[in-house]
PDB file of C-alpha atoms and ligand atoms in Angstrom:
ATOM      1  CA  MET D1316      21.102 -42.034  18.229  1.00 93.00           C
ATOM      2  CA  ILE D1317      20.641 -45.604  20.268  1.00 98.00           C
ATOM      3  CA  THR D1318      19.474 -48.507  18.344  1.00 98.00           C
ATOM      4  CA  LEU D1319      17.699 -51.167  20.392  1.00 98.00           C
ATOM      5  CA  TYR D1320      18.323 -54.224  18.247  1.00 98.00           C
ATOM      6  CA  HIS D1321      14.845 -56.044  19.343  1.00 98.00           C
ATOM      7  CA  ALA D1322      12.597 -59.104  18.618  1.00 97.00           C
ATOM      8  CA  PRO D1323       9.216 -58.707  19.340  1.00 96.00           C
ATOM      9  CA  ARG D1324       7.724 -60.317  22.766  1.00 94.00           C
ATOM     10  CA  SER D1325      11.390 -61.272  23.506  1.00 96.00           C
ATOM     11  CA  ARG D1326      14.110 -59.903  26.740  1.00 97.00           C
ATOM     12  CA  SER D1327      14.416 -56.959  24.519  1.00 98.00           C
ATOM     13  CA  SER D1328      10.741 -56.066  25.596  1.00 98.00           C
ATOM     14  CA  ARG D1329      11.423 -54.419  28.431  1.00 98.00           C
ATOM     15  CA  PHE D1330      14.451 -52.286  26.828  1.00 98.00           C
ATOM     16  CA  LEU D1331      11.733 -50.488  24.958  1.00 98.00           C
ATOM     17  CA  PHE D1332      10.201 -50.062  28.745  1.00 98.00           C
ATOM     18  CA  LEU D1333      13.645 -48.395  29.674  1.00 98.00           C
ATOM     19  CA  LEU D1334      14.035 -46.490  26.984  1.00 98.00           C
ATOM     20  CA  GLU D1335      10.601 -44.950  26.860  1.00 98.00           C
ATOM     21  CA  GLU D1336      11.466 -44.521  30.718  1.00 98.00           C
ATOM     22  CA  LEU D1337      14.803 -42.340  30.252  1.00 98.00           C
ATOM     23  CA  GLU D1338      13.028 -40.234  27.363  1.00 98.00           C
ATOM     24  CA  ALA D1339      15.606 -41.463  25.298  1.00 98.00           C
ATOM     25  CA  PRO D1340      15.872 -41.219  20.957  1.00 98.00           C
ATOM     26  CA  TYR D1341      16.102 -44.607  19.801  1.00 98.00           C
ATOM     27  CA  GLU D1342      15.406 -46.558  16.680  1.00 98.00           C
ATOM     28  CA  ILE D1343      14.240 -50.039  17.056  1.00 98.00           C
ATOM     29  CA  LYS D1344      15.688 -52.569  14.585  1.00 97.00           C
ATOM     30  CA  THR D1345      13.613 -55.731  14.604  1.00 97.00           C
ATOM     31  CA  VAL D1346      15.934 -58.855  14.327  1.00 98.00           C
ATOM     32  CA  SER D1347      15.098 -62.576  14.054  1.00 97.00           C
ATOM     33  CA  ILE D1348      16.351 -64.687  16.435  1.00 98.00           C
ATOM     34  CA  ARG D1349      16.227 -68.394  17.078  1.00 98.00           C
ATOM     35  CA  ARG D1350      13.080 -69.296  19.625  1.00 96.00           C
ATOM     36  CA  GLY D1351      12.333 -71.546  21.784  1.00 92.00           C
ATOM     37  CA  ASP D1352       9.706 -73.842  20.010  1.00 94.00           C
ATOM     38  CA  GLY D1353      12.872 -74.002  17.430  1.00 96.00           C
ATOM     39  CA  SER D1354      11.550 -71.548  14.636  1.00 96.00           C
ATOM     40  CA  GLY D1355      13.390 -68.347  13.674  1.00 97.00           C
ATOM     41  CA  ALA D1356      17.107 -67.925  12.701  1.00 97.00           C
ATOM     42  CA  VAL D1357      20.177 -65.515  13.993  1.00 98.00           C
ATOM     43  CA  ASP D1358      19.966 -62.454  12.116  1.00 98.00           C
ATOM     44  CA  PRO D1359      23.512 -61.549  10.615  1.00 97.00           C
ATOM     45  CA  ALA D1360      22.165 -57.888  11.049  1.00 96.00           C
ATOM     46  CA  ASN D1361      22.575 -58.694  15.081  1.00 98.00           C
ATOM     47  CA  PRO D1362      25.723 -57.396  16.465  1.00 98.00           C
ATOM     48  CA  HIS D1363      25.318 -59.580  19.415  1.00 98.00           C
ATOM     49  CA  PRO D1364      28.143 -62.573  19.678  1.00 97.00           C
ATOM     50  CA  HIS D1365      25.326 -65.064  20.040  1.00 98.00           C
ATOM     51  CA  GLY D1366      22.603 -63.381  18.134  1.00 98.00           C
ATOM     52  CA  LYS D1367      20.471 -63.143  21.052  1.00 98.00           C
ATOM     53  CA  VAL D1368      18.804 -59.495  21.649  1.00 98.00           C
ATOM     54  CA  PRO D1369      18.716 -57.445  23.434  1.00 98.00           C
ATOM     55  CA  VAL D1370      21.682 -55.200  22.277  1.00 98.00           C
ATOM     56  CA  ILE D1371      22.157 -51.634  21.376  1.00 98.00           C
ATOM     57  CA  SER D1372      24.129 -49.724  19.313  1.00 98.00           C
ATOM     58  CA  ASP D1373      24.887 -46.267  20.800  1.00 98.00           C
ATOM     59  CA  ASP D1374      26.851 -44.625  17.551  1.00 96.00           C
ATOM     60  CA  GLY D1375      28.428 -47.585  16.836  1.00 95.00           C
ATOM     61  CA  THR D1376      29.105 -48.597  20.519  1.00 98.00           C
ATOM     62  CA  VAL D1377      27.628 -52.389  20.963  1.00 98.00           C
ATOM     63  CA  VAL D1378      26.592 -53.340  24.418  1.00 98.00           C
ATOM     64  CA  PHE D1379      25.390 -56.672  25.248  1.00 98.00           C
ATOM     65  CA  GLU D1380      23.349 -58.463  28.258  1.00 98.00           C
ATOM     66  CA  SER D1381      20.314 -56.939  29.527  1.00 98.00           C
ATOM     67  CA  SER D1382      22.125 -55.863  32.778  1.00 98.00           C
ATOM     68  CA  ALA D1383      25.333 -54.349  31.171  1.00 98.00           C
ATOM     69  CA  ILE D1384      22.550 -52.294  28.698  1.00 98.00           C
ATOM     70  CA  ALA D1385      20.223 -50.970  31.597  1.00 98.00           C
ATOM     71  CA  LEU D1386      23.243 -49.522  33.530  1.00 98.00           C
ATOM     72  CA  TYR D1387      24.651 -48.135  30.358  1.00 98.00           C
ATOM     73  CA  LEU D1388      21.266 -46.254  29.565  1.00 98.00           C
ATOM     74  CA  THR D1389      20.717 -45.281  33.118  1.00 98.00           C
ATOM     75  CA  ASP D1390      24.492 -43.738  32.920  1.00 98.00           C
ATOM     76  CA  LYS D1391      24.097 -42.185  29.488  1.00 98.00           C
ATOM     77  CA  PHE D1392      20.552 -40.506  30.671  1.00 98.00           C
ATOM     78  CA  PRO D1393      21.221 -39.227  34.042  1.00 98.00           C
ATOM     79  CA  GLN D1394      18.751 -36.358  34.119  1.00 97.00           C
ATOM     80  CA  ILE D1395      15.680 -39.154  34.340  1.00 98.00           C
ATOM     81  CA  ASP D1396      17.731 -40.259  37.509  1.00 97.00           C
ATOM     82  CA  ILE D1397      16.555 -44.161  37.990  1.00 98.00           C
ATOM     83  CA  GLY D1398      20.160 -45.188  37.789  1.00 98.00           C
ATOM     84  CA  PRO D1399      21.898 -43.697  40.868  1.00 98.00           C
ATOM     85  CA  ARG D1400      25.361 -42.487  39.970  1.00 98.00           C
ATOM     86  CA  ILE D1401      28.645 -42.900  41.154  1.00 97.00           C
ATOM     87  CA  GLY D1402      28.988 -41.249  44.578  1.00 97.00           C
ATOM     88  CA  ASP D1403      25.408 -41.924  45.380  1.00 98.00           C
ATOM     89  CA  PRO D1404      25.190 -44.497  48.190  1.00 98.00           C
ATOM     90  CA  ALA D1405      22.245 -46.126  46.528  1.00 98.00           C
ATOM     91  CA  ARG D1406      24.499 -46.742  43.274  1.00 98.00           C
ATOM     92  CA  GLY D1407      26.147 -50.052  45.413  1.00 98.00           C
ATOM     93  CA  PRO D1408      22.314 -51.215  45.806  1.00 98.00           C
ATOM     94  CA  TYR D1409      21.865 -50.418  42.124  1.00 98.00           C
ATOM     95  CA  LEU D1410      24.766 -52.512  40.583  1.00 98.00           C
ATOM     96  CA  SER D1411      23.964 -55.027  43.314  1.00 98.00           C
ATOM     97  CA  TRP D1412      20.716 -56.197  42.123  1.00 98.00           C
ATOM     98  CA  LEU D1413      21.530 -55.952  38.331  1.00 98.00           C
ATOM     99  CA  ALA D1414      24.554 -58.027  38.469  1.00 98.00           C
ATOM    100  CA  TYR D1415      22.000 -60.198  40.786  1.00 98.00           C
ATOM    101  CA  TYR D1416      19.571 -60.213  38.378  1.00 98.00           C
ATOM    102  CA  SER D1417      21.762 -61.769  35.488  1.00 98.00           C
ATOM    103  CA  GLY D1418      23.996 -63.841  37.777  1.00 98.00           C
ATOM    104  CA  VAL D1419      21.540 -65.147  40.660  1.00 98.00           C
ATOM    105  CA  VAL D1420      17.757 -65.040  39.350  1.00 98.00           C
ATOM    106  CA  GLU D1421      17.795 -65.814  35.917  1.00 97.00           C
ATOM    107  CA  PRO D1422      20.000 -68.845  36.044  1.00 97.00           C
ATOM    108  CA  ALA D1423      17.773 -70.065  39.765  1.00 97.00           C
ATOM    109  CA  PHE D1424      14.481 -69.522  37.332  1.00 96.00           C
ATOM    110  CA  VAL D1425      16.140 -72.008  34.769  1.00 95.00           C
ATOM    111  CA  SER D1426      17.458 -74.324  36.797  1.00 97.00           C
ATOM    112  CA  LYS D1427      13.933 -74.280  38.176  1.00 96.00           C
ATOM    113  CA  PHE D1428      12.441 -74.508  34.601  1.00 94.00           C
ATOM    114  CA  MET D1429      14.760 -77.423  33.644  1.00 95.00           C
ATOM    115  CA  ASN D1430      13.901 -79.298  36.934  1.00 96.00           C
ATOM    116  CA  VAL D1431      17.750 -79.413  37.916  1.00 96.00           C
ATOM    117  CA  GLU D1432      19.105 -79.377  41.734  1.00 96.00           C
ATOM    118  CA  VAL D1433      21.533 -76.190  42.272  1.00 96.00           C
ATOM    119  CA  PRO D1434      24.589 -77.437  42.935  1.00 94.00           C
ATOM    120  CA  ARG D1435      25.385 -76.438  46.332  1.00 91.00           C
ATOM    121  CA  GLY D1436      28.774 -74.595  46.246  1.00 90.00           C
ATOM    122  CA  THR D1437      29.150 -75.036  42.579  1.00 94.00           C
ATOM    123  CA  ALA D1438      27.157 -73.076  41.101  1.00 97.00           C
ATOM    124  CA  GLY D1439      27.075 -69.417  41.424  1.00 97.00           C
ATOM    125  CA  TRP D1440      23.559 -69.136  42.049  1.00 98.00           C
ATOM    126  CA  VAL D1441      21.021 -70.548  44.618  1.00 97.00           C
ATOM    127  CA  ALA D1442      17.317 -71.555  43.912  1.00 96.00           C
ATOM    128  CA  VAL D1443      14.328 -70.028  43.556  1.00 96.00           C
ATOM    129  CA  ASP D1444      13.276 -70.671  47.291  1.00 95.00           C
ATOM    130  CA  GLU D1445      16.657 -68.804  48.563  1.00 96.00           C
ATOM    131  CA  VAL D1446      15.902 -65.933  45.738  1.00 97.00           C
ATOM    132  CA  VAL D1447      12.235 -64.836  47.068  1.00 96.00           C
ATOM    133  CA  PRO D1448      13.183 -64.181  51.065  1.00 97.00           C
ATOM    134  CA  VAL D1449      15.813 -62.061  49.399  1.00 98.00           C
ATOM    135  CA  LEU D1450      13.341 -60.217  47.293  1.00 97.00           C
ATOM    136  CA  VAL D1451      10.545 -59.982  49.716  1.00 97.00           C
ATOM    137  CA  ASP D1452      13.065 -58.388  52.615  1.00 97.00           C
ATOM    138  CA  ALA D1453      14.102 -55.801  49.791  1.00 97.00           C
ATOM    139  CA  LEU D1454      10.364 -55.136  49.020  1.00 96.00           C
ATOM    140  CA  SER D1455       9.092 -54.512  52.081  1.00 95.00           C
ATOM    141  CA  LYS D1456      11.481 -51.656  52.583  1.00 94.00           C
ATOM    142  CA  GLY D1457       9.762 -49.598  49.614  1.00 96.00           C
ATOM    143  CA  PRO D1458       7.728 -50.055  46.762  1.00 98.00           C
ATOM    144  CA  TYR D1459      10.981 -50.963  44.541  1.00 98.00           C
ATOM    145  CA  LEU D1460      14.388 -52.474  45.174  1.00 98.00           C
ATOM    146  CA  LEU D1461      16.424 -49.176  46.162  1.00 98.00           C
ATOM    147  CA  GLY D1462      13.332 -48.426  48.237  1.00 97.00           C
ATOM    148  CA  GLU D1463      11.238 -45.425  47.659  1.00 97.00           C
ATOM    149  CA  ALA D1464      13.265 -44.801  43.972  1.00 97.00           C
ATOM    150  CA  PHE D1465      11.921 -46.794  40.886  1.00 98.00           C
ATOM    151  CA  SER D1466      15.002 -47.642  39.214  1.00 98.00           C
ATOM    152  CA  ALA D1467      16.005 -49.585  35.739  1.00 98.00           C
ATOM    153  CA  ALA D1468      16.491 -52.922  38.408  1.00 98.00           C
ATOM    154  CA  ASP D1469      12.834 -52.742  38.712  1.00 98.00           C
ATOM    155  CA  VAL D1470      12.433 -52.729  34.777  1.00 98.00           C
ATOM    156  CA  LEU D1471      14.191 -55.984  34.532  1.00 98.00           C
ATOM    157  CA  TYR D1472      12.961 -58.010  37.613  1.00 98.00           C
ATOM    158  CA  GLY D1473       8.860 -56.150  37.995  1.00 98.00           C
ATOM    159  CA  THR D1474       8.570 -57.173  34.111  1.00 98.00           C
ATOM    160  CA  THR D1475       9.906 -60.558  34.748  1.00 96.00           C
ATOM    161  CA  PHE D1476       7.967 -61.566  37.556  1.00 97.00           C
ATOM    162  CA  SER D1477       4.370 -60.212  35.725  1.00 96.00           C
ATOM    163  CA  LEU D1478       5.066 -62.172  32.798  1.00 94.00           C
ATOM    164  CA  PHE D1479       6.051 -65.680  34.809  1.00 92.00           C
ATOM    165  CA  ALA D1480       2.913 -64.243  37.367  1.00 93.00           C
ATOM    166  CA  ASP D1481       0.486 -66.931  36.523  1.00 93.00           C
ATOM    167  CA  SER D1482       3.475 -69.725  36.255  1.00 93.00           C
ATOM    168  CA  PRO D1483       3.994 -72.830  38.118  1.00 92.00           C
ATOM    169  CA  LEU D1484       7.858 -71.522  38.902  1.00 91.00           C
ATOM    170  CA  MET D1485       6.587 -68.733  40.351  1.00 91.00           C
ATOM    171  CA  PRO D1486       6.811 -69.210  43.912  1.00 89.00           C
ATOM    172  CA  LYS D1487       3.076 -67.250  45.780  1.00 91.00           C
ATOM    173  CA  SER D1488       4.249 -64.124  47.162  1.00 93.00           C
ATOM    174  CA  PRO D1489       1.530 -61.448  47.134  1.00 95.00           C
ATOM    175  CA  ALA D1490       4.817 -58.724  47.929  1.00 96.00           C
ATOM    176  CA  ILE D1491       6.211 -59.687  44.672  1.00 97.00           C
ATOM    177  CA  ALA D1492       2.957 -60.088  42.837  1.00 96.00           C
ATOM    178  CA  ASP D1493       2.061 -56.961  43.946  1.00 97.00           C
ATOM    179  CA  TYR D1494       5.166 -55.361  43.177  1.00 98.00           C
ATOM    180  CA  ALA D1495       5.078 -56.830  39.401  1.00 98.00           C
ATOM    181  CA  LYS D1496       1.767 -55.073  38.415  1.00 98.00           C
ATOM    182  CA  ARG D1497       2.999 -51.681  40.704  1.00 98.00           C
ATOM    183  CA  VAL D1498       6.376 -52.034  37.758  1.00 98.00           C
ATOM    184  CA  VAL D1499       4.226 -52.586  34.804  1.00 98.00           C
ATOM    185  CA  ALA D1500       1.406 -50.211  35.817  1.00 98.00           C
ATOM    186  CA  ARG D1501       4.265 -47.545  34.818  1.00 98.00           C
ATOM    187  CA  PRO D1502       2.578 -45.066  31.309  1.00 98.00           C
ATOM    188  CA  ALA D1503       5.787 -46.267  30.238  1.00 98.00           C
ATOM    189  CA  TYR D1504       5.586 -49.774  30.117  1.00 98.00           C
ATOM    190  CA  ALA D1505       2.279 -49.214  28.188  1.00 98.00           C
ATOM    191  CA  ARG D1506       4.018 -46.795  25.525  1.00 98.00           C
ATOM    192  CA  ALA D1507       6.585 -50.179  25.570  1.00 98.00           C
ATOM    193  CA  MET D1508       3.767 -52.576  25.034  1.00 97.00           C
ATOM    194  CA  ALA D1509       2.631 -50.261  22.214  1.00 97.00           C
ATOM    195  CA  LYS D1510       5.728 -50.402  20.078  1.00 96.00           C
ATOM    196  CA  ASP D1511       6.483 -53.945  21.059  1.00 95.00           C
ATOM    197  CA  GLY D1512       6.012 -56.025  17.886  1.00 76.00           C
ATOM    198  CA  ALA D1513       5.268 -52.727  15.856  1.00 59.00           C
TER     199      ALA D1513
HETATM  200  N1  LIG C 243      21.636 -63.113  29.203  1.00 73.12           N
HETATM  201  C1  LIG C 243      20.870 -62.332  27.921  1.00 73.12           C
HETATM  202  C2  LIG C 243      19.873 -62.972  27.928  1.00 73.12           C
HETATM  203  C3  LIG C 243      19.422 -62.729  26.323  1.00 73.12           C
HETATM  204  C4  LIG C 243      18.478 -63.803  25.985  1.00 73.12           C
HETATM  205  O1  LIG C 243      18.727 -64.827  25.728  1.00 73.12           O
HETATM  206  N2  LIG C 243      17.670 -63.125  24.797  1.00 73.12           N
HETATM  207  C5  LIG C 243      16.617 -64.379  24.320  1.00 73.12           C
HETATM  208  C6  LIG C 243      15.434 -63.665  23.791  1.00 73.12           C
HETATM  209  S1  LIG C 243      14.028 -63.796  24.875  1.00 73.12           S
HETATM  210  C7  LIG C 243      17.238 -64.844  22.681  1.00 73.12           C
HETATM  211  O2  LIG C 243      17.771 -63.832  22.039  1.00 73.12           O
HETATM  212  N3  LIG C 243      17.455 -65.929  22.635  1.00 73.12           N
HETATM  213  C8  LIG C 243      17.691 -66.418  21.198  1.00 73.12           C
HETATM  214  C9  LIG C 243      18.708 -67.703  21.088  1.00 73.12           C
HETATM  215  O3  LIG C 243      19.195 -67.912  22.349  1.00 73.12           O
HETATM  216  O4  LIG C 243      19.518 -67.408  20.065  1.00 73.12           O
HETATM  217  C10 LIG C 243      20.527 -61.299  28.446  1.00 73.12           C
HETATM  218  O5  LIG C 243      20.299 -61.092  29.179  1.00 73.12           O
HETATM  219  O6  LIG C 243      20.597 -59.986  27.854  1.00 73.12           O
END
C-alpha cells in the first residue's frame, strides 16, 4: 500500500492527481509543513529528510523528490501506461522531462521569483525565457510533452502552469496555457482536488 504524505494545496496535491490517474490503492497521511508565510512546522511523522512534501512510502520504502516519485509510481503501475517503460523509445524523453522539471524548470521560476539573474556557465539551469521556447517546441508536436501520449511528466508541468496561469512570473504563451488547461481538465484531476485538503 502506498502512503502519500500530503499537505493540502502544496506540491503533494499533484500526487493525488497522479495516484488517481494510476488507479493506485493509496492512503493519505496529512502532515504539517513550513509554509512560505512563516506558518506551520516540520511534522515529526514525515519521513522526508527536510520535512517537505511530497514523499511516499510503499510498504516502508520511502521515495522523495517529485520527479523520483513520479517515475517510481509509473514504473510500479505499468498497466495504466502513463510512463514509458525501459525499452520504449519514449523512455529517454520521459526521463529527460522528469529531470528537466526538477533540475531546470523549478529553479528557473524560483530565480525569476527572487529576481536573481541565472549565472551563465555556473548554474545548472537557465532563465525562464530560455525554458519557454523548449516547452513550446515540444508542445507543437502533440497535446502532451511526449506527443500524443499523456504521461506523469504532464502531471508535474501541467499542474504547475495551471497554478501560475495568471502570475506575472509566467510568460504569455497560448501553447502552454492551452496545455495546462488540457491537463487539469482530466477527470483524475477533479477527483484529486476533491481529496485535497480533505
Ligand atoms: N524538490 C522538492 C520540493 C518539495 C517542496 O519544497 N515542497 C514544499 C511544499 S510545496 C514543502 O514541503 N515546503 C516545506 C519546507 O520547505 O519545509 C520536490 O519537488 O519534491
